[in-house]
Tab-separated table of C-alpha atoms in Angstrom:
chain	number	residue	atom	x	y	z
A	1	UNK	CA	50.859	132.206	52.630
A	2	UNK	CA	49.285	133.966	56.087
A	3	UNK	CA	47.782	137.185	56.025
A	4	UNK	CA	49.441	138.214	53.099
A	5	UNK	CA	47.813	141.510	51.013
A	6	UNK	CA	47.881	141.393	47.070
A	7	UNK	CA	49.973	144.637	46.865
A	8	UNK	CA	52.928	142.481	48.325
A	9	UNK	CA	52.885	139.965	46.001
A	10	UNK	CA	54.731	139.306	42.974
A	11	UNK	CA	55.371	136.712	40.376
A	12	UNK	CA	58.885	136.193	37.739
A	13	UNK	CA	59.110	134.070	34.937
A	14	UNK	CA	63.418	134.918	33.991
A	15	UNK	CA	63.376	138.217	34.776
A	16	UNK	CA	60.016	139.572	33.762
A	17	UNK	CA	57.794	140.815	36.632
A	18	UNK	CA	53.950	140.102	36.743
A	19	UNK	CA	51.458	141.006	39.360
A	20	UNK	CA	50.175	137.730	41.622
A	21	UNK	CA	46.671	137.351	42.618
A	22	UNK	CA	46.320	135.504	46.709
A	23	UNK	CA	44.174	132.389	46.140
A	24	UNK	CA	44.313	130.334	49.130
A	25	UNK	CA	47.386	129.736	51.933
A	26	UNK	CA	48.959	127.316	49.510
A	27	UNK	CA	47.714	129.359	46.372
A	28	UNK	CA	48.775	132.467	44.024
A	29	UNK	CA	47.494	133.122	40.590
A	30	UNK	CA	50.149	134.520	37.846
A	31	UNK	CA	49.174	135.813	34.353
A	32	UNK	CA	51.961	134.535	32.329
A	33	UNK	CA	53.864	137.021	30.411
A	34	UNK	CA	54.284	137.391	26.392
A	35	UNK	CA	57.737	136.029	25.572
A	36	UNK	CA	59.297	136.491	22.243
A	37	UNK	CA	60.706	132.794	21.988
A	38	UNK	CA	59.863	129.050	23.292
A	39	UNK	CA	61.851	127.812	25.791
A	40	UNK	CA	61.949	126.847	29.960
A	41	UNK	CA	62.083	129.973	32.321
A	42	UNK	CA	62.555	129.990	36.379
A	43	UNK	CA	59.403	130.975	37.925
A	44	UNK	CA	59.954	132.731	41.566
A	45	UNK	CA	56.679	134.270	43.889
A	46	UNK	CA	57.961	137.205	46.150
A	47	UNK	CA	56.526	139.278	49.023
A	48	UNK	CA	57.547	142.725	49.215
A	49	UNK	CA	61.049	141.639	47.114
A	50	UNK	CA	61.436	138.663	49.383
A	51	UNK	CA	61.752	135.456	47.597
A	52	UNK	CA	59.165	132.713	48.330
A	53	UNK	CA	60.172	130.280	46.128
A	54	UNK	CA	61.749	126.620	47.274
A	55	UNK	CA	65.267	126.320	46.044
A	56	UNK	CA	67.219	123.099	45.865
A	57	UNK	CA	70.270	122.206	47.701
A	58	UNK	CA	72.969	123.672	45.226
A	59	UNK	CA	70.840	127.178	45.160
A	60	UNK	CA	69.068	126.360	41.838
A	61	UNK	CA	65.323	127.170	41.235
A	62	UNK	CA	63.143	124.029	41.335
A	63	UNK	CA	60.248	125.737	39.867
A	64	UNK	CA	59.845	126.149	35.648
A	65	UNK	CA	57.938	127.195	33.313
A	66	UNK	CA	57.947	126.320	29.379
A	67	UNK	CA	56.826	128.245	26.468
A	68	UNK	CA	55.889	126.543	23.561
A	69	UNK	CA	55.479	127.761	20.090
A	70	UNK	CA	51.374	128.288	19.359
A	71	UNK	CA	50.191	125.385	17.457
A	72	UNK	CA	49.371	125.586	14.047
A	73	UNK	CA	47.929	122.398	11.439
A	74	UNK	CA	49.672	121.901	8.563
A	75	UNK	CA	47.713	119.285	7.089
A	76	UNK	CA	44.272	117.064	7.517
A	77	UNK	CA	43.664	113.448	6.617
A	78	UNK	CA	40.146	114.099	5.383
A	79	UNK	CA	37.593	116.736	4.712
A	80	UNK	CA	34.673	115.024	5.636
A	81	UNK	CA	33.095	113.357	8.652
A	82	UNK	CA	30.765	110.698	8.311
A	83	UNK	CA	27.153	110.208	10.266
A	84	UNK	CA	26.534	107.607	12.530
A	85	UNK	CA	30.619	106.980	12.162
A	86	UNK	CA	33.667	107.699	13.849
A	87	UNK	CA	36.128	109.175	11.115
A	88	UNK	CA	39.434	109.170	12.283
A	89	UNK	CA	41.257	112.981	11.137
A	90	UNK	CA	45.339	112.705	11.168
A	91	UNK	CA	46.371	116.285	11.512
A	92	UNK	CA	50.334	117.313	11.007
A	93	UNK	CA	51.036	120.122	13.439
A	94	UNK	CA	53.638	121.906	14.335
A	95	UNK	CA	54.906	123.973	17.371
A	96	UNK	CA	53.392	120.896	19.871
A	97	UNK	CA	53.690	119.653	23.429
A	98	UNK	CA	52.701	116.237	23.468
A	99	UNK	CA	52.345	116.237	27.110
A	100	UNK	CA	49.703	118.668	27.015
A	101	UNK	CA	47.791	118.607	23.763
A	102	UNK	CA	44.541	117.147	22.934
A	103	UNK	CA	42.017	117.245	20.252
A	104	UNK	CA	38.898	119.288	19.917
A	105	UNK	CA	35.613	118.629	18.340
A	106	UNK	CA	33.666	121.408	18.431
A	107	UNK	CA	35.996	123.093	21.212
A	108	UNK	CA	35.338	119.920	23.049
A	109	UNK	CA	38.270	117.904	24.093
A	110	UNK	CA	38.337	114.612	22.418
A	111	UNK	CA	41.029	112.079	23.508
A	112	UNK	CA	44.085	111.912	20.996
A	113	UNK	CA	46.559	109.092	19.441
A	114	UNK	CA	49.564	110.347	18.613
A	115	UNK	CA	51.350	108.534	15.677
A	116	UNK	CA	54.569	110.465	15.975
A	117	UNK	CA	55.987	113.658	17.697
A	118	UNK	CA	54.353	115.800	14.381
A	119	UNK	CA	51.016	113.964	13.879
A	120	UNK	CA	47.892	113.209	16.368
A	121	UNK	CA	45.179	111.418	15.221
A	122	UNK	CA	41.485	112.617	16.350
A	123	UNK	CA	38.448	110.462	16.591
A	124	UNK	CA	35.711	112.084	15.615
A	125	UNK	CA	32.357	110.102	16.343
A	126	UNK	CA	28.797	112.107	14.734
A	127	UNK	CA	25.351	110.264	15.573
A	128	UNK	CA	23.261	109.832	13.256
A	129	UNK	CA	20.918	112.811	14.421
A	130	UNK	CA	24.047	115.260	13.671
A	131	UNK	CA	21.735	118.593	11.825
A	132	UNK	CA	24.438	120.327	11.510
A	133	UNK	CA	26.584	120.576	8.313
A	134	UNK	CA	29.756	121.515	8.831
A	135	UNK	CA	32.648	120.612	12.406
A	136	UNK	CA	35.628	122.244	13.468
A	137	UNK	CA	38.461	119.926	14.589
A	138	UNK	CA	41.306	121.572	16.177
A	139	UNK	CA	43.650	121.101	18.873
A	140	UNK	CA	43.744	122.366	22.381
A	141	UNK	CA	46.883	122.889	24.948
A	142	UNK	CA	46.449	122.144	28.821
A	143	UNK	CA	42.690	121.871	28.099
A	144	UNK	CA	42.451	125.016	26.263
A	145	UNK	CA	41.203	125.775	22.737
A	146	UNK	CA	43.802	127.314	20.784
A	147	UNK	CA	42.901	129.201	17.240
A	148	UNK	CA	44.047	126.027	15.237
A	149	UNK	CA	41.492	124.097	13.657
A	150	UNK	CA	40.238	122.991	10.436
A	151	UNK	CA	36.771	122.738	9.023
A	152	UNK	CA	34.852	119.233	7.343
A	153	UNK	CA	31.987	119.036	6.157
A	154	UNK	CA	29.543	116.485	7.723
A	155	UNK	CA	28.107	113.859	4.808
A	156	UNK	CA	25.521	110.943	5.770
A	157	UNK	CA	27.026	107.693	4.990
A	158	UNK	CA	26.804	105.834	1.078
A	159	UNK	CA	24.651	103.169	0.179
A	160	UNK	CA	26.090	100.408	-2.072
A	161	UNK	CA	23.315	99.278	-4.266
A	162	UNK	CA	24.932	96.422	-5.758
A	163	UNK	CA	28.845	94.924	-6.547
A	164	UNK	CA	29.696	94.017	-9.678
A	165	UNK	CA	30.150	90.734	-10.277
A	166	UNK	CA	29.382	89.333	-6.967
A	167	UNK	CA	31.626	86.650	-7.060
A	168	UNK	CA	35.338	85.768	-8.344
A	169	UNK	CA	38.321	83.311	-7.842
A	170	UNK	CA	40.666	83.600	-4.601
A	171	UNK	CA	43.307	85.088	-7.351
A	172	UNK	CA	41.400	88.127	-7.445
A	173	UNK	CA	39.656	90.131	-10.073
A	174	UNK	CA	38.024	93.556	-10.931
A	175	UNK	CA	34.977	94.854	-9.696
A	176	UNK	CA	32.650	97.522	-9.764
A	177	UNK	CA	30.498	99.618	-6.468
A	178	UNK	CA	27.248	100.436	-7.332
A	179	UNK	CA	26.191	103.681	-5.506
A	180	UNK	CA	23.525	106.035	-4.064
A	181	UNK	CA	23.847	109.096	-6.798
A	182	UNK	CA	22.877	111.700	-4.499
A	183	UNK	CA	25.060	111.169	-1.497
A	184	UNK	CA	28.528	110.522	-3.238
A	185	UNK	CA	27.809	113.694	-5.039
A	186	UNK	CA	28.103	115.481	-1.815
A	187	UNK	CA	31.356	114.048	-1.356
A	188	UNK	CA	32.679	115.386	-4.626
A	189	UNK	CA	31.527	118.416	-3.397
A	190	UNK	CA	32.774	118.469	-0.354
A	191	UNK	CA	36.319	118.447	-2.197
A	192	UNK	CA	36.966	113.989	-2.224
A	193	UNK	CA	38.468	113.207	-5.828
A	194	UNK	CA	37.554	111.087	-8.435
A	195	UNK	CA	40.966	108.468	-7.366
A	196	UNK	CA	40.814	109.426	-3.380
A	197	UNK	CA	38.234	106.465	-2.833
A	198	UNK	CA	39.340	103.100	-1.521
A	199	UNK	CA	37.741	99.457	-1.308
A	200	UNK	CA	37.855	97.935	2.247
A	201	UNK	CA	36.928	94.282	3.267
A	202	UNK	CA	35.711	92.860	6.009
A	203	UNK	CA	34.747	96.187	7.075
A	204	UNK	CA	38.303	97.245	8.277
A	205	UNK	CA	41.284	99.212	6.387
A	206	UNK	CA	44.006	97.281	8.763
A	207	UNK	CA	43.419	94.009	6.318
A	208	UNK	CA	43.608	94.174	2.130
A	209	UNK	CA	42.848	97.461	0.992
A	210	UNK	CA	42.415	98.898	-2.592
A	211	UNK	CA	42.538	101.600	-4.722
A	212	UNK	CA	39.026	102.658	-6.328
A	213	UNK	CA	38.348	105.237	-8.956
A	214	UNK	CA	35.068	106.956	-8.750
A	215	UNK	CA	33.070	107.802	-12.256
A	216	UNK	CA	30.770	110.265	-11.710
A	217	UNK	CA	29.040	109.605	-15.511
A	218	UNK	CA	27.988	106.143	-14.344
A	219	UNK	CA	27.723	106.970	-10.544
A	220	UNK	CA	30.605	103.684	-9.776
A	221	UNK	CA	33.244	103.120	-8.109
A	222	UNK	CA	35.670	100.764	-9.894
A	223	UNK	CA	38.138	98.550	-7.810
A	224	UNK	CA	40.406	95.458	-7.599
A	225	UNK	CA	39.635	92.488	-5.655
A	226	UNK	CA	43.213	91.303	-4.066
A	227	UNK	CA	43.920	87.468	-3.504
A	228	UNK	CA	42.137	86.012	-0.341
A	229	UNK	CA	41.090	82.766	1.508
A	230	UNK	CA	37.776	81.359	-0.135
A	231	UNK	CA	34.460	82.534	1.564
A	232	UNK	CA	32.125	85.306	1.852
A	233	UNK	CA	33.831	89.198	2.723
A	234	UNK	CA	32.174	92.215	2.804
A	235	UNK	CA	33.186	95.008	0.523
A	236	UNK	CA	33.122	98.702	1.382
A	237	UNK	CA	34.036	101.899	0.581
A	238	UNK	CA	36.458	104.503	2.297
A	239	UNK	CA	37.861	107.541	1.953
A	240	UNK	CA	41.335	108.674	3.505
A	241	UNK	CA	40.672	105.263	5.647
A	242	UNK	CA	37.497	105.862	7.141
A	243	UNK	CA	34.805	103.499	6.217
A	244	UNK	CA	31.692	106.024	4.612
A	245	UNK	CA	29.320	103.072	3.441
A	246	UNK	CA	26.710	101.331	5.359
A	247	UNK	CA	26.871	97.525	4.889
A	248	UNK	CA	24.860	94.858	4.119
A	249	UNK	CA	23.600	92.384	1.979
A	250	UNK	CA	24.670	94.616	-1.744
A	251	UNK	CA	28.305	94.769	0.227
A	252	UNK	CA	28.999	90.773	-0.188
A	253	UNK	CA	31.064	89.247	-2.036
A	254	UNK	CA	31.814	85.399	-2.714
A	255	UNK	CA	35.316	84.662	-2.922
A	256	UNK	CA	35.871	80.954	-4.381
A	257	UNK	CA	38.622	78.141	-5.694
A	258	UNK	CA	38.408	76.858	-8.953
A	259	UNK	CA	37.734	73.266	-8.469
A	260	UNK	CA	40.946	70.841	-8.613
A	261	UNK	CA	41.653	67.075	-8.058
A	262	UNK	CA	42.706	67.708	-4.988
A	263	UNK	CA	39.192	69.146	-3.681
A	264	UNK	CA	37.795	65.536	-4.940
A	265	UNK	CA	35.962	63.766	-2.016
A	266	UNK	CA	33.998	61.003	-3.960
A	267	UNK	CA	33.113	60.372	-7.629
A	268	UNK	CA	29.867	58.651	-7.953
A	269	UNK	CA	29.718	56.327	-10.276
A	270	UNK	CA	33.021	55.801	-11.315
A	271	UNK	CA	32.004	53.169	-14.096
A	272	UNK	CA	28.989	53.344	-16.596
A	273	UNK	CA	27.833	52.140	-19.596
A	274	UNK	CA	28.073	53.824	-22.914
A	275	UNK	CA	25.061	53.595	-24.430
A	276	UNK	CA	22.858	55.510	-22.269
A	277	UNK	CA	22.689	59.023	-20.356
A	278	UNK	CA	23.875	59.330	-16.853
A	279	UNK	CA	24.037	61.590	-14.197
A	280	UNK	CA	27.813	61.983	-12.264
A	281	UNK	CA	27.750	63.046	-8.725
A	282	UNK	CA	31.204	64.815	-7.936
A	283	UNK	CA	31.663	65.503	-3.732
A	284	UNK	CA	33.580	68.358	-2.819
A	285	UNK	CA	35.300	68.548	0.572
A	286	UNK	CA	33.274	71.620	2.502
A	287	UNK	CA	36.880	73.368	2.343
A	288	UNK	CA	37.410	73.293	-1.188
A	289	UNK	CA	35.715	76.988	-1.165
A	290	UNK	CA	33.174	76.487	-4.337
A	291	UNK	CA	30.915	78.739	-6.056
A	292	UNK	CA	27.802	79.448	-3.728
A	293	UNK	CA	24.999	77.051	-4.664
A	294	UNK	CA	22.171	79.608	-5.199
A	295	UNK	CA	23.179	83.307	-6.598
A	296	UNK	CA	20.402	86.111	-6.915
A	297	UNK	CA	22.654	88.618	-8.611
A	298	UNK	CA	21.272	88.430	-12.187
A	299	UNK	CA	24.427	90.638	-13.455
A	300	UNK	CA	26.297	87.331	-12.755
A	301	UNK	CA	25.895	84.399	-14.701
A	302	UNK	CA	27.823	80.970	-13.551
A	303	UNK	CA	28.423	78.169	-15.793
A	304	UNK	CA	29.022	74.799	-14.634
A	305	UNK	CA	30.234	72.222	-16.781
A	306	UNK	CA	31.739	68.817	-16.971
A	307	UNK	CA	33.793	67.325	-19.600
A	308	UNK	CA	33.829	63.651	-20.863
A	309	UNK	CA	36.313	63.053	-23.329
A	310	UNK	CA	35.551	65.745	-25.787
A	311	UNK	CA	31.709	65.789	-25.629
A	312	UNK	CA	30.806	68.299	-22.535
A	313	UNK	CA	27.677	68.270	-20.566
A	314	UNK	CA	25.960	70.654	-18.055
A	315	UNK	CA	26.488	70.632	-14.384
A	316	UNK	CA	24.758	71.611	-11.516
A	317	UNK	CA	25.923	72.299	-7.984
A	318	UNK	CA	23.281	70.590	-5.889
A	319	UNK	CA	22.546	71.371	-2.304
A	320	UNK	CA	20.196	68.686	-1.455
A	321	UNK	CA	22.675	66.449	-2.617
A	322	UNK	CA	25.257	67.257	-0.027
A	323	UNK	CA	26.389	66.539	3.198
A	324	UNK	CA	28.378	67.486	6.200
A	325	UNK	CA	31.373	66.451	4.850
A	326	UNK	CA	31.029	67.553	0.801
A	327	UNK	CA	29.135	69.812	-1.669
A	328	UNK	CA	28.060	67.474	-4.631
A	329	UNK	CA	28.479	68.871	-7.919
A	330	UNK	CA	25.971	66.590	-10.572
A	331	UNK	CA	26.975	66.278	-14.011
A	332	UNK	CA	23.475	65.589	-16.354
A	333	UNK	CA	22.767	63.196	-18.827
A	334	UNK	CA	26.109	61.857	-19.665
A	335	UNK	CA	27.284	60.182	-22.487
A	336	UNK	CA	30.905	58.615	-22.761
A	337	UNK	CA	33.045	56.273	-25.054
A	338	UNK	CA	34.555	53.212	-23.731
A	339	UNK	CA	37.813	53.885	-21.866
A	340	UNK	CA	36.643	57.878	-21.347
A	341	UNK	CA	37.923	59.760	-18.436
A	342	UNK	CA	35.564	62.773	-17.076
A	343	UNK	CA	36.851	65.873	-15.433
A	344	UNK	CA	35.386	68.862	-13.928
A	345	UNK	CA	34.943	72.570	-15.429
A	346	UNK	CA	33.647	75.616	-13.858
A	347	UNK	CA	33.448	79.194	-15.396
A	348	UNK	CA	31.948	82.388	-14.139
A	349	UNK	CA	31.151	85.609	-16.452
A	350	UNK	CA	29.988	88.765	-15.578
């Protein structure tokens, strides 16, 4: 455009008329015009009625513009946003351009994954020093803010003070969260329910994840432990699949197998005499999984025994005892019968 005035110009999107605004010699500014319907319109830029605008080969406009219905959210994930955590908000919205839409925090634009053409997912990460209590998330078109949002309410994270027993077999069993009473009130109150809370391990909701109920009488969270590989996990809580408790040493659990045959490295001594006591080293492979050899959870009791025809003795599991290649299990003061065989129990109670 060369010494063109602003009275001259003109810009059409269809057939509607708006006035154009001379930016630059490549450069006009339109206000696009209310339209009663989405949809693609031509867009043509005239000079005193003279058509500017490039046209293709067959005579067809190569410039268009599309209207798109204004957002709205139909649905949120979540309520709540966590401190010092990024909680992850799936809003359902309708009336989108994928293209061209983004999320918000705050009416800052926050990068978006989109799980389908209805539902975006926005990452929303608060620091710790967050002193506010409340965010808006919303969504914004061709880095605008549009008037669709929705409101959560910003919680610090839980604390779990202890689990419940703090062991069980690799078949699974119940458990029960210990927690901070004044923080998972505020989660009540910020509108979570009593069956909305889940149990996470490892620290990630992609793995085994379970349904917990809360009860707000005894300030728990009750749970079920799923089948998994021996060894130590980490237990946490979530809600809508955002982790909202801080871990540590209260969040471990000891997952274990019950001892078999098959776990038998070396039995130590396989013959003794009958008339006096003796003690029975048992070697586990390293892989058979065991119970830990030192608990501190006093809510957890684990009895060890060992069984010697029908008399049955105490056992200990016995660190200093072990090696690279085992974890010896000792059975004390043994008595036996001629011809007795001795096997291996181990029980755990709460």
């Amino acid at each position: 455009f060369r010494n063109i005035e602003d009275g001259g110009l003109a810009c059409y999107f269809g057939s509607v008329q708006v006035p154009a605004t001379y930016i630059s010699k490549t450069k006009v500014k339109c206000m696009t015009p209310k339209v009663l319907q989405a949809g693609t319109v031509d867009v043509r830029v005239t000079l005193n009625g003279a058509q500017l605008t490039r046209m293709s080969a067959t005579g067809q406009n190569e410039v268009t513009f599309t209207y798109w219905t204004r957002p709205s959210i139909t649905s949120q994930s979540t309520y709540i946003a966590i401190k010092g955590k990024t909680t992850d908000v799936l809003l359902s919205i309708s009336g989108i351009a994928k293209e061209t839409t983004a999320c918000t925090l705050n009416g800052n634009i926050v990068t978006p994954l989109w799980i389908d053409s209805k539902s975006i997912k926005c990452p929303i990460t608060l620091t710790l020093a967050t002193n506010f209590n409340t965010v808006q998330v919303g969504i914004s078109m061709n880095g605008v803010s549009v008037d669709a949002y929705v409101t959560l309410a910003v919680i610090d994270s839980v604390n779990i003070n202890s689990i419940v027993p703090s062991l069980g077999p690799v078949e699974g069993r119940d458990v029960t969260l210990k927690l901070t009473k004044g923080v998972i009130d505020s989660y009540q109150a910020a509108g979570v329910k009593n069956n909305e809370y889940q149990c996470v391990f490892n620290g990630t909701t992609s793995g085994f994840v379970s349904t917990g109920t809360y009860n707000s009488n005894e300030n728990k969270v009750s749970c079920t432990v799923p089948p998994m590989l021996a060894g130590l996990v980490t237990i946490d809580l979530a809600v809508a699949g955002n982790v909202i408790s801080t871990s540590g040493d209260n969040a471990n659990y000891h997952v274990y197998n019950k001892p078999s045959t098959s776990m038998v490295n070396t039995i130590s001594p396989s013959r003794f005499p009958t008339k006096e006591p003796w003690d029975i080293q048992i070697k586990y492979l390293n892989s058979a999984g065991l119970p830990p050899t030192s608990l501190t959870d006093n809510s957890i009791r684990v009895q060890t025994y060992c069984k010697v025809g029908d008399e049955i003795f105490n056992a200990v599991i016995d660190s200093t005892q072990s090696n690279s290649n085992s974890n010896t299990l000792t059975c004390k003061n043994v008595y036996a019968t001629k011809g007795a065989t001795y096997t291996l129990y181990v029980t755990y109670d709460q």
